[in-house]
Amino acid sequence: MYTPLESMFETSGFDEQARSRFSMDVFFARENGDSALRHLYRHWEALPKGRHGLPTAAMCDPKQTLAGDVAKWIAWSDTTREDPTQFIIWEHPECRIPGLGAELSGKLLNDIPEAQLHVSACAIEYLYCKHERIPMYHEIDQILCGYRRHYTHLLVPLADEDGSVSRLFYAVRVLSEPVRADSLAGGVI
């Protein structure tokens, strides 16, 4: 079992989530070489670092570079605004939970009113990654909108020409397919 760097559990109405951030050492131990997360990390790591220590957003396009079965699990957020709830989601992966899949593309993070618990946690994680300028690896187990989902998530930061983190790419690995929470006996998390 791996020890997280930090964990949180929260509830709001019928929604609940457990989110744990793990070290990159745990990432390398848990994510096999074929996972979309490892592919994204290798792509990001191989890019030349700009004068500000990060790859530039203009040079990173894993959706075009990586194979389709990997690229479908990769998305990105425009992080040019200061308020993380105003970050714009692009190329979000499909999801069986209504309102939380590809239809999020082009929307602000805060434009997901039915999942505010998830929005606030993502805003914190994205802002942390933007300011710390490091890859971040999470495991998330949650009930949102009546569905349980469990997955791992990797964020990698990219800078603009001025050195500000203007884009975060992220990849998802589903640990268990989303299921209706009311079909589960005895609770979820």
PDB file of N, CA and C in Angstrom, residues 61-163:
ATOM      1  N   ASP A  61       1.900  18.817 -27.776  1.00  0.00           N
ATOM      2  CA  ASP A  61       0.613  18.431 -28.347  1.00  0.00           C
ATOM      3  C   ASP A  61       0.456  16.914 -28.297  1.00  0.00           C
ATOM      4  N   PRO A  62       0.318  16.350 -27.102  1.00  0.00           N
ATOM      5  CA  PRO A  62       0.235  14.893 -26.998  1.00  0.00           C
ATOM      6  C   PRO A  62      -0.993  14.311 -27.682  1.00  0.00           C
ATOM      7  N   LYS A  63      -2.045  15.079 -27.832  1.00  0.00           N
ATOM      8  CA  LYS A  63      -3.255  14.569 -28.491  1.00  0.00           C
ATOM      9  C   LYS A  63      -2.961  14.233 -29.950  1.00  0.00           C
ATOM     10  N   GLN A  64      -2.040  14.954 -30.578  1.00  0.00           N
ATOM     11  CA  GLN A  64      -1.677  14.697 -31.974  1.00  0.00           C
ATOM     12  C   GLN A  64      -0.535  13.706 -32.092  1.00  0.00           C
ATOM     13  N   THR A  65       0.302  13.626 -31.078  1.00  0.00           N
ATOM     14  CA  THR A  65       1.516  12.822 -31.136  1.00  0.00           C
ATOM     15  C   THR A  65       1.292  11.380 -30.692  1.00  0.00           C
ATOM     16  N   LEU A  66       0.484  11.181 -29.663  1.00  0.00           N
ATOM     17  CA  LEU A  66       0.306   9.848 -29.087  1.00  0.00           C
ATOM     18  C   LEU A  66      -0.804   9.081 -29.819  1.00  0.00           C
ATOM     19  N   ALA A  67      -0.766   7.776 -29.704  1.00  0.00           N
ATOM     20  CA  ALA A  67      -1.761   6.910 -30.351  1.00  0.00           C
ATOM     21  C   ALA A  67      -3.165   7.238 -29.851  1.00  0.00           C
ATOM     22  N   GLY A  68      -4.139   7.022 -30.704  1.00  0.00           N
ATOM     23  CA  GLY A  68      -5.530   7.354 -30.397  1.00  0.00           C
ATOM     24  C   GLY A  68      -6.072   6.702 -29.142  1.00  0.00           C
ATOM     25  N   ASP A  69      -5.696   5.431 -28.869  1.00  0.00           N
ATOM     26  CA  ASP A  69      -6.203   4.767 -27.670  1.00  0.00           C
ATOM     27  C   ASP A  69      -5.605   5.343 -26.402  1.00  0.00           C
ATOM     28  N   VAL A  70      -4.505   6.062 -26.513  1.00  0.00           N
ATOM     29  CA  VAL A  70      -3.897   6.776 -25.386  1.00  0.00           C
ATOM     30  C   VAL A  70      -4.427   8.205 -25.346  1.00  0.00           C
ATOM     31  N   ALA A  71      -4.424   8.861 -26.491  1.00  0.00           N
ATOM     32  CA  ALA A  71      -4.822  10.276 -26.578  1.00  0.00           C
ATOM     33  C   ALA A  71      -6.252  10.512 -26.099  1.00  0.00           C
ATOM     34  N   LYS A  72      -7.124   9.532 -26.226  1.00  0.00           N
ATOM     35  CA  LYS A  72      -8.516   9.731 -25.812  1.00  0.00           C
ATOM     36  C   LYS A  72      -8.639   9.965 -24.305  1.00  0.00           C
ATOM     37  N   TRP A  73      -7.612   9.617 -23.530  1.00  0.00           N
ATOM     38  CA  TRP A  73      -7.625   9.800 -22.075  1.00  0.00           C
ATOM     39  C   TRP A  73      -6.887  11.060 -21.640  1.00  0.00           C
ATOM     40  N   ILE A  74      -6.478  11.872 -22.600  1.00  0.00           N
ATOM     41  CA  ILE A  74      -5.711  13.075 -22.304  1.00  0.00           C
ATOM     42  C   ILE A  74      -6.536  14.305 -22.655  1.00  0.00           C
ATOM     43  N   ALA A  75      -6.461  15.303 -21.797  1.00  0.00           N
ATOM     44  CA  ALA A  75      -7.156  16.575 -22.005  1.00  0.00           C
ATOM     45  C   ALA A  75      -6.253  17.687 -21.495  1.00  0.00           C
ATOM     46  N   TRP A  76      -6.730  18.918 -21.591  1.00  0.00           N
ATOM     47  CA  TRP A  76      -5.936  20.026 -21.076  1.00  0.00           C
ATOM     48  C   TRP A  76      -6.837  21.158 -20.630  1.00  0.00           C
ATOM     49  N   SER A  77      -6.250  22.012 -19.808  1.00  0.00           N
ATOM     50  CA  SER A  77      -6.950  23.204 -19.329  1.00  0.00           C
ATOM     51  C   SER A  77      -6.112  24.430 -19.621  1.00  0.00           C
ATOM     52  N   ASP A  78      -6.772  25.463 -20.099  1.00  0.00           N
ATOM     53  CA  ASP A  78      -6.152  26.771 -20.295  1.00  0.00           C
ATOM     54  C   ASP A  78      -6.137  27.438 -18.927  1.00  0.00           C
ATOM     55  N   THR A  79      -4.946  27.716 -18.415  1.00  0.00           N
ATOM     56  CA  THR A  79      -4.799  28.251 -17.058  1.00  0.00           C
ATOM     57  C   THR A  79      -4.304  29.696 -17.058  1.00  0.00           C
ATOM     58  N   THR A  80      -4.604  30.435 -18.127  1.00  0.00           N
ATOM     59  CA  THR A  80      -4.095  31.807 -18.222  1.00  0.00           C
ATOM     60  C   THR A  80      -4.797  32.761 -17.262  1.00  0.00           C
ATOM     61  N   ARG A  81      -5.997  32.450 -16.846  1.00  0.00           N
ATOM     62  CA  ARG A  81      -6.691  33.325 -15.896  1.00  0.00           C
ATOM     63  C   ARG A  81      -6.182  33.056 -14.482  1.00  0.00           C
ATOM     64  N   GLU A  82      -6.292  34.041 -13.633  1.00  0.00           N
ATOM     65  CA  GLU A  82      -5.824  33.898 -12.246  1.00  0.00           C
ATOM     66  C   GLU A  82      -6.766  33.037 -11.412  1.00  0.00           C
ATOM     67  N   ASP A  83      -8.061  33.161 -11.631  1.00  0.00           N
ATOM     68  CA  ASP A  83      -9.070  32.426 -10.874  1.00  0.00           C
ATOM     69  C   ASP A  83      -9.183  31.016 -11.454  1.00  0.00           C
ATOM     70  N   PRO A  84      -8.830  29.978 -10.692  1.00  0.00           N
ATOM     71  CA  PRO A  84      -8.849  28.629 -11.251  1.00  0.00           C
ATOM     72  C   PRO A  84     -10.242  28.145 -11.644  1.00  0.00           C
ATOM     73  N   THR A  85     -11.296  28.704 -11.082  1.00  0.00           N
ATOM     74  CA  THR A  85     -12.637  28.302 -11.524  1.00  0.00           C
ATOM     75  C   THR A  85     -12.931  28.831 -12.923  1.00  0.00           C
ATOM     76  N   GLN A  86     -12.068  29.731 -13.415  1.00  0.00           N
ATOM     77  CA  GLN A  86     -12.216  30.287 -14.754  1.00  0.00           C
ATOM     78  C   GLN A  86     -11.274  29.621 -15.763  1.00  0.00           C
ATOM     79  N   PHE A  87     -10.560  28.587 -15.349  1.00  0.00           N
ATOM     80  CA  PHE A  87      -9.741  27.831 -16.288  1.00  0.00           C
ATOM     81  C   PHE A  87     -10.681  27.159 -17.295  1.00  0.00           C
ATOM     82  N   ILE A  88     -10.258  27.053 -18.539  1.00  0.00           N
ATOM     83  CA  ILE A  88     -11.095  26.489 -19.593  1.00  0.00           C
ATOM     84  C   ILE A  88     -10.645  25.064 -19.886  1.00  0.00           C
ATOM     85  N   ILE A  89     -11.589  24.156 -19.939  1.00  0.00           N
ATOM     86  CA  ILE A  89     -11.351  22.731 -20.184  1.00  0.00           C
ATOM     87  C   ILE A  89     -11.376  22.476 -21.695  1.00  0.00           C
ATOM     88  N   TRP A  90     -10.421  21.701 -22.190  1.00  0.00           N
ATOM     89  CA  TRP A  90     -10.378  21.365 -23.613  1.00  0.00           C
ATOM     90  C   TRP A  90     -10.139  19.879 -23.807  1.00  0.00           C
ATOM     91  N   GLU A  91     -10.840  19.291 -24.766  1.00  0.00           N
ATOM     92  CA  GLU A  91     -10.658  17.901 -25.196  1.00  0.00           C
ATOM     93  C   GLU A  91     -10.830  16.905 -24.051  1.00  0.00           C
ATOM     94  N   HIS A  92     -11.818  17.160 -23.206  1.00  0.00           N
ATOM     95  CA  HIS A  92     -12.074  16.285 -22.053  1.00  0.00           C
ATOM     96  C   HIS A  92     -12.472  14.886 -22.521  1.00  0.00           C
ATOM     97  N   PRO A  93     -11.987  13.842 -21.839  1.00  0.00           N
ATOM     98  CA  PRO A  93     -12.347  12.471 -22.235  1.00  0.00           C
ATOM     99  C   PRO A  93     -13.839  12.192 -22.062  1.00  0.00           C
ATOM    100  N   GLU A  94     -14.309  11.197 -22.799  1.00  0.00           N
ATOM    101  CA  GLU A  94     -15.681  10.720 -22.638  1.00  0.00           C
ATOM    102  C   GLU A  94     -15.862  10.192 -21.220  1.00  0.00           C
ATOM    103  N   CYS A  95     -17.077  10.297 -20.718  1.00  0.00           N
ATOM    104  CA  CYS A  95     -17.410   9.779 -19.383  1.00  0.00           C
ATOM    105  C   CYS A  95     -18.860   9.338 -19.408  1.00  0.00           C
ATOM    106  N   ARG A  96     -19.152   8.230 -18.736  1.00  0.00           N
ATOM    107  CA  ARG A  96     -20.521   7.721 -18.702  1.00  0.00           C
ATOM    108  C   ARG A  96     -21.425   8.519 -17.767  1.00  0.00           C
ATOM    109  N   ILE A  97     -20.861   9.434 -17.000  1.00  0.00           N
ATOM    110  CA  ILE A  97     -21.678  10.261 -16.117  1.00  0.00           C
ATOM    111  C   ILE A  97     -22.176  11.455 -16.930  1.00  0.00           C
ATOM    112  N   PRO A  98     -23.501  11.599 -17.062  1.00  0.00           N
ATOM    113  CA  PRO A  98     -24.040  12.694 -17.864  1.00  0.00           C
ATOM    114  C   PRO A  98     -23.518  14.054 -17.385  1.00  0.00           C
ATOM    115  N   GLY A  99     -23.030  14.863 -18.337  1.00  0.00           N
ATOM    116  CA  GLY A  99     -22.551  16.199 -18.034  1.00  0.00           C
ATOM    117  C   GLY A  99     -21.091  16.281 -17.636  1.00  0.00           C
ATOM    118  N   LEU A 100     -20.404  15.150 -17.511  1.00  0.00           N
ATOM    119  CA  LEU A 100     -19.013  15.165 -17.046  1.00  0.00           C
ATOM    120  C   LEU A 100     -18.035  14.557 -18.056  1.00  0.00           C
ATOM    121  N   GLY A 101     -18.411  14.544 -19.325  1.00  0.00           N
ATOM    122  CA  GLY A 101     -17.545  13.972 -20.346  1.00  0.00           C
ATOM    123  C   GLY A 101     -17.101  14.999 -21.366  1.00  0.00           C
ATOM    124  N   ALA A 102     -17.066  14.584 -22.617  1.00  0.00           N
ATOM    125  CA  ALA A 102     -16.570  15.424 -23.706  1.00  0.00           C
ATOM    126  C   ALA A 102     -17.349  16.734 -23.828  1.00  0.00           C
ATOM    127  N   GLU A 103     -18.564  16.754 -23.338  1.00  0.00           N
ATOM    128  CA  GLU A 103     -19.374  17.981 -23.403  1.00  0.00           C
ATOM    129  C   GLU A 103     -18.804  19.111 -22.539  1.00  0.00           C
ATOM    130  N   LEU A 104     -17.816  18.811 -21.704  1.00  0.00           N
ATOM    131  CA  LEU A 104     -17.163  19.854 -20.904  1.00  0.00           C
ATOM    132  C   LEU A 104     -16.175  20.679 -21.721  1.00  0.00           C
ATOM    133  N   SER A 105     -15.757  20.171 -22.872  1.00  0.00           N
ATOM    134  CA  SER A 105     -14.772  20.871 -23.690  1.00  0.00           C
ATOM    135  C   SER A 105     -15.265  22.264 -24.072  1.00  0.00           C
ATOM    136  N   GLY A 106     -14.400  23.247 -23.852  1.00  0.00           N
ATOM    137  CA  GLY A 106     -14.732  24.635 -24.147  1.00  0.00           C
ATOM    138  C   GLY A 106     -15.433  25.363 -23.020  1.00  0.00           C
ATOM    139  N   LYS A 107     -15.678  24.672 -21.912  1.00  0.00           N
ATOM    140  CA  LYS A 107     -16.364  25.282 -20.771  1.00  0.00           C
ATOM    141  C   LYS A 107     -15.363  25.677 -19.691  1.00  0.00           C
ATOM    142  N   LEU A 108     -15.776  26.651 -18.896  1.00  0.00           N
ATOM    143  CA  LEU A 108     -15.016  27.021 -17.712  1.00  0.00           C
ATOM    144  C   LEU A 108     -15.151  25.916 -16.675  1.00  0.00           C
ATOM    145  N   LEU A 109     -14.146  25.749 -15.861  1.00  0.00           N
ATOM    146  CA  LEU A 109     -14.217  24.749 -14.799  1.00  0.00           C
ATOM    147  C   LEU A 109     -15.461  24.986 -13.938  1.00  0.00           C
ATOM    148  N   ASN A 110     -15.799  26.234 -13.700  1.00  0.00           N
ATOM    149  CA  ASN A 110     -16.943  26.551 -12.853  1.00  0.00           C
ATOM    150  C   ASN A 110     -18.299  26.342 -13.549  1.00  0.00           C
ATOM    151  N   ASP A 111     -18.287  25.958 -14.822  1.00  0.00           N
ATOM    152  CA  ASP A 111     -19.527  25.723 -15.565  1.00  0.00           C
ATOM    153  C   ASP A 111     -20.050  24.307 -15.391  1.00  0.00           C
ATOM    154  N   ILE A 112     -19.726  23.684 -14.274  1.00  0.00           N
ATOM    155  CA  ILE A 112     -20.204  22.332 -13.980  1.00  0.00           C
ATOM    156  C   ILE A 112     -21.020  22.409 -12.685  1.00  0.00           C
ATOM    157  N   PRO A 113     -22.189  23.040 -12.722  1.00  0.00           N
ATOM    158  CA  PRO A 113     -22.929  23.305 -11.480  1.00  0.00           C
ATOM    159  C   PRO A 113     -23.370  22.045 -10.739  1.00  0.00           C
ATOM    160  N   GLU A 114     -23.545  20.946 -11.460  1.00  0.00           N
ATOM    161  CA  GLU A 114     -24.017  19.733 -10.800  1.00  0.00           C
ATOM    162  C   GLU A 114     -22.914  18.993 -10.054  1.00  0.00           C
ATOM    163  N   ALA A 115     -21.668  19.457 -10.149  1.00  0.00           N
ATOM    164  CA  ALA A 115     -20.553  18.752  -9.501  1.00  0.00           C
ATOM    165  C   ALA A 115     -19.618  19.739  -8.808  1.00  0.00           C
ATOM    166  N   GLN A 116     -20.165  20.628  -7.996  1.00  0.00           N
ATOM    167  CA  GLN A 116     -19.345  21.657  -7.349  1.00  0.00           C
ATOM    168  C   GLN A 116     -18.284  21.086  -6.414  1.00  0.00           C
ATOM    169  N   LEU A 117     -18.547  19.958  -5.809  1.00  0.00           N
ATOM    170  CA  LEU A 117     -17.542  19.309  -4.954  1.00  0.00           C
ATOM    171  C   LEU A 117     -16.300  18.979  -5.781  1.00  0.00           C
ATOM    172  N   HIS A 118     -16.503  18.433  -6.942  1.00  0.00           N
ATOM    173  CA  HIS A 118     -15.407  18.086  -7.853  1.00  0.00           C
ATOM    174  C   HIS A 118     -14.732  19.353  -8.391  1.00  0.00           C
ATOM    175  N   VAL A 119     -15.523  20.342  -8.748  1.00  0.00           N
ATOM    176  CA  VAL A 119     -14.992  21.600  -9.292  1.00  0.00           C
ATOM    177  C   VAL A 119     -14.052  22.264  -8.301  1.00  0.00           C
ATOM    178  N   SER A 120     -14.458  22.376  -7.056  1.00  0.00           N
ATOM    179  CA  SER A 120     -13.613  23.058  -6.070  1.00  0.00           C
ATOM    180  C   SER A 120     -12.311  22.290  -5.832  1.00  0.00           C
ATOM    181  N   ALA A 121     -12.368  20.962  -5.802  1.00  0.00           N
ATOM    182  CA  ALA A 121     -11.154  20.168  -5.614  1.00  0.00           C
ATOM    183  C   ALA A 121     -10.226  20.288  -6.826  1.00  0.00           C
ATOM    184  N   CYS A 122     -10.792  20.239  -8.037  1.00  0.00           N
ATOM    185  CA  CYS A 122      -9.972  20.410  -9.245  1.00  0.00           C
ATOM    186  C   CYS A 122      -9.339  21.796  -9.273  1.00  0.00           C
ATOM    187  N   ALA A 123     -10.093  22.817  -8.908  1.00  0.00           N
ATOM    188  CA  ALA A 123      -9.553  24.185  -8.905  1.00  0.00           C
ATOM    189  C   ALA A 123      -8.331  24.273  -7.993  1.00  0.00           C
ATOM    190  N   ILE A 124      -8.408  23.660  -6.832  1.00  0.00           N
ATOM    191  CA  ILE A 124      -7.282  23.675  -5.890  1.00  0.00           C
ATOM    192  C   ILE A 124      -6.090  22.920  -6.473  1.00  0.00           C
ATOM    193  N   GLU A 125      -6.337  21.726  -7.024  1.00  0.00           N
ATOM    194  CA  GLU A 125      -5.249  20.925  -7.592  1.00  0.00           C
ATOM    195  C   GLU A 125      -4.611  21.631  -8.784  1.00  0.00           C
ATOM    196  N   TYR A 126      -5.418  22.191  -9.661  1.00  0.00           N
ATOM    197  CA  TYR A 126      -4.889  22.876 -10.846  1.00  0.00           C
ATOM    198  C   TYR A 126      -4.085  24.106 -10.440  1.00  0.00           C
ATOM    199  N   LEU A 127      -4.589  24.863  -9.492  1.00  0.00           N
ATOM    200  CA  LEU A 127      -3.877  26.056  -9.052  1.00  0.00           C
ATOM    201  C   LEU A 127      -2.547  25.673  -8.393  1.00  0.00           C
ATOM    202  N   TYR A 128      -2.552  24.611  -7.603  1.00  0.00           N
ATOM    203  CA  TYR A 128      -1.329  24.137  -6.957  1.00  0.00           C
ATOM    204  C   TYR A 128      -0.296  23.728  -8.017  1.00  0.00           C
ATOM    205  N   CYS A 129      -0.717  22.968  -9.009  1.00  0.00           N
ATOM    206  CA  CYS A 129       0.182  22.538 -10.081  1.00  0.00           C
ATOM    207  C   CYS A 129       0.700  23.745 -10.847  1.00  0.00           C
ATOM    208  N   LYS A 130      -0.157  24.716 -11.094  1.00  0.00           N
ATOM    209  CA  LYS A 130       0.254  25.924 -11.811  1.00  0.00           C
ATOM    210  C   LYS A 130       1.326  26.687 -11.040  1.00  0.00           C
ATOM    211  N   HIS A 131       1.140  26.855  -9.744  1.00  0.00           N
ATOM    212  CA  HIS A 131       2.084  27.641  -8.946  1.00  0.00           C
ATOM    213  C   HIS A 131       3.354  26.873  -8.587  1.00  0.00           C
ATOM    214  N   GLU A 132       3.239  25.575  -8.332  1.00  0.00           N
ATOM    215  CA  GLU A 132       4.409  24.777  -7.961  1.00  0.00           C
ATOM    216  C   GLU A 132       5.217  24.333  -9.178  1.00  0.00           C
ATOM    217  N   ARG A 133       4.553  24.311 -10.358  1.00  0.00           N
ATOM    218  CA  ARG A 133       5.225  24.017 -11.622  1.00  0.00           C
ATOM    219  C   ARG A 133       5.808  22.605 -11.654  1.00  0.00           C
ATOM    220  N   ILE A 134       5.079  21.654 -11.053  1.00  0.00           N
ATOM    221  CA  ILE A 134       5.533  20.266 -10.982  1.00  0.00           C
ATOM    222  C   ILE A 134       4.399  19.339 -11.422  1.00  0.00           C
ATOM    223  N   PRO A 135       4.743  18.139 -11.914  1.00  0.00           N
ATOM    224  CA  PRO A 135       3.700  17.144 -12.186  1.00  0.00           C
ATOM    225  C   PRO A 135       3.032  16.728 -10.875  1.00  0.00           C
ATOM    226  N   MET A 136       1.766  16.401 -10.951  1.00  0.00           N
ATOM    227  CA  MET A 136       1.019  15.964  -9.764  1.00  0.00           C
ATOM    228  C   MET A 136       0.205  14.719 -10.111  1.00  0.00           C
ATOM    229  N   TYR A 137       0.218  13.755  -9.190  1.00  0.00           N
ATOM    230  CA  TYR A 137      -0.443  12.471  -9.390  1.00  0.00           C
ATOM    231  C   TYR A 137      -1.455  12.248  -8.269  1.00  0.00           C
ATOM    232  N   HIS A 138      -2.705  11.951  -8.651  1.00  0.00           N
ATOM    233  CA  HIS A 138      -3.792  11.772  -7.689  1.00  0.00           C
ATOM    234  C   HIS A 138      -4.544  10.469  -7.935  1.00  0.00           C
ATOM    235  N   GLU A 139      -5.143   9.968  -6.874  1.00  0.00           N
ATOM    236  CA  GLU A 139      -6.164   8.921  -6.965  1.00  0.00           C
ATOM    237  C   GLU A 139      -7.445   9.524  -6.408  1.00  0.00           C
ATOM    238  N   ILE A 140      -8.537   9.329  -7.139  1.00  0.00           N
ATOM    239  CA  ILE A 140      -9.802   9.952  -6.777  1.00  0.00           C
ATOM    240  C   ILE A 140     -10.889   8.888  -6.779  1.00  0.00           C
ATOM    241  N   ASP A 141     -11.622   8.814  -5.682  1.00  0.00           N
ATOM    242  CA  ASP A 141     -12.745   7.889  -5.535  1.00  0.00           C
ATOM    243  C   ASP A 141     -13.921   8.752  -5.108  1.00  0.00           C
ATOM    244  N   GLN A 142     -14.965   8.814  -5.943  1.00  0.00           N
ATOM    245  CA  GLN A 142     -16.024   9.776  -5.648  1.00  0.00           C
ATOM    246  C   GLN A 142     -17.398   9.290  -6.100  1.00  0.00           C
ATOM    247  N   ILE A 143     -18.400   9.893  -5.489  1.00  0.00           N
ATOM    248  CA  ILE A 143     -19.781   9.788  -5.952  1.00  0.00           C
ATOM    249  C   ILE A 143     -20.162  11.191  -6.397  1.00  0.00           C
ATOM    250  N   LEU A 144     -20.497  11.304  -7.674  1.00  0.00           N
ATOM    251  CA  LEU A 144     -20.946  12.576  -8.247  1.00  0.00           C
ATOM    252  C   LEU A 144     -22.204  12.335  -9.054  1.00  0.00           C
ATOM    253  N   CYS A 145     -23.182  13.177  -8.853  1.00  0.00           N
ATOM    254  CA  CYS A 145     -24.413  13.120  -9.650  1.00  0.00           C
ATOM    255  C   CYS A 145     -25.042  11.722  -9.623  1.00  0.00           C
ATOM    256  N   GLY A 146     -24.876  11.024  -8.511  1.00  0.00           N
ATOM    257  CA  GLY A 146     -25.471   9.696  -8.366  1.00  0.00           C
ATOM    258  C   GLY A 146     -24.639   8.555  -8.919  1.00  0.00           C
ATOM    259  N   TYR A 147     -23.420   8.826  -9.377  1.00  0.00           N
ATOM    260  CA  TYR A 147     -22.535   7.798  -9.923  1.00  0.00           C
ATOM    261  C   TYR A 147     -21.258   7.720  -9.102  1.00  0.00           C
ATOM    262  N   ARG A 148     -20.764   6.508  -8.958  1.00  0.00           N
ATOM    263  CA  ARG A 148     -19.466   6.313  -8.334  1.00  0.00           C
ATOM    264  C   ARG A 148     -18.437   6.153  -9.446  1.00  0.00           C
ATOM    265  N   ARG A 149     -17.298   6.833  -9.301  1.00  0.00           N
ATOM    266  CA  ARG A 149     -16.179   6.629 -10.215  1.00  0.00           C
ATOM    267  C   ARG A 149     -14.886   6.646  -9.416  1.00  0.00           C
ATOM    268  N   HIS A 150     -13.906   5.914  -9.932  1.00  0.00           N
ATOM    269  CA  HIS A 150     -12.634   5.736  -9.236  1.00  0.00           C
ATOM    270  C   HIS A 150     -11.549   5.743 -10.311  1.00  0.00           C
ATOM    271  N   TYR A 151     -10.576   6.651 -10.173  1.00  0.00           N
ATOM    272  CA  TYR A 151      -9.570   6.796 -11.216  1.00  0.00           C
ATOM    273  C   TYR A 151      -8.291   7.428 -10.677  1.00  0.00           C
ATOM    274  N   THR A 152      -7.222   7.336 -11.475  1.00  0.00           N
ATOM    275  CA  THR A 152      -6.001   8.071 -11.191  1.00  0.00           C
ATOM    276  C   THR A 152      -5.874   9.172 -12.231  1.00  0.00           C
ATOM    277  N   HIS A 153      -5.073  10.177 -11.888  1.00  0.00           N
ATOM    278  CA  HIS A 153      -5.034  11.416 -12.657  1.00  0.00           C
ATOM    279  C   HIS A 153      -3.625  11.993 -12.560  1.00  0.00           C
ATOM    280  N   LEU A 154      -3.054  12.386 -13.693  1.00  0.00           N
ATOM    281  CA  LEU A 154      -1.748  13.039 -13.716  1.00  0.00           C
ATOM    282  C   LEU A 154      -1.900  14.411 -14.352  1.00  0.00           C
ATOM    283  N   LEU A 155      -1.352  15.438 -13.710  1.00  0.00           N
ATOM    284  CA  LEU A 155      -1.299  16.804 -14.249  1.00  0.00           C
ATOM    285  C   LEU A 155       0.147  17.148 -14.561  1.00  0.00           C
ATOM    286  N   VAL A 156       0.381  17.774 -15.731  1.00  0.00           N
ATOM    287  CA  VAL A 156       1.720  18.283 -16.057  1.00  0.00           C
ATOM    288  C   VAL A 156       1.591  19.724 -16.532  1.00  0.00           C
ATOM    289  N   PRO A 157       2.463  20.619 -16.026  1.00  0.00           N
ATOM    290  CA  PRO A 157       2.381  22.043 -16.374  1.00  0.00           C
ATOM    291  C   PRO A 157       3.217  22.409 -17.607  1.00  0.00           C
ATOM    292  N   LEU A 158       2.709  23.386 -18.352  1.00  0.00           N
ATOM    293  CA  LEU A 158       3.407  23.934 -19.517  1.00  0.00           C
ATOM    294  C   LEU A 158       3.389  25.447 -19.428  1.00  0.00           C
ATOM    295  N   ALA A 159       4.479  26.060 -19.862  1.00  0.00           N
ATOM    296  CA  ALA A 159       4.613  27.513 -19.727  1.00  0.00           C
ATOM    297  C   ALA A 159       4.395  28.224 -21.062  1.00  0.00           C
ATOM    298  N   ASP A 160       4.056  29.498 -20.963  1.00  0.00           N
ATOM    299  CA  ASP A 160       4.026  30.341 -22.153  1.00  0.00           C
ATOM    300  C   ASP A 160       5.408  30.971 -22.326  1.00  0.00           C
ATOM    301  N   GLU A 161       5.561  31.841 -23.283  1.00  0.00           N
ATOM    302  CA  GLU A 161       6.876  32.441 -23.562  1.00  0.00           C
ATOM    303  C   GLU A 161       7.396  33.294 -22.401  1.00  0.00           C
ATOM    304  N   ASP A 162       6.483  33.811 -21.566  1.00  0.00           N
ATOM    305  CA  ASP A 162       6.889  34.624 -20.416  1.00  0.00           C
ATOM    306  C   ASP A 162       7.225  33.779 -19.194  1.00  0.00           C
ATOM    307  N   GLY A 163       7.001  32.462 -19.269  1.00  0.00           N
ATOM    308  CA  GLY A 163       7.301  31.582 -18.152  1.00  0.00           C
ATOM    309  C   GLY A 163       6.118  31.271 -17.261  1.00  0.00           C
TER     310      GLY A 163
END
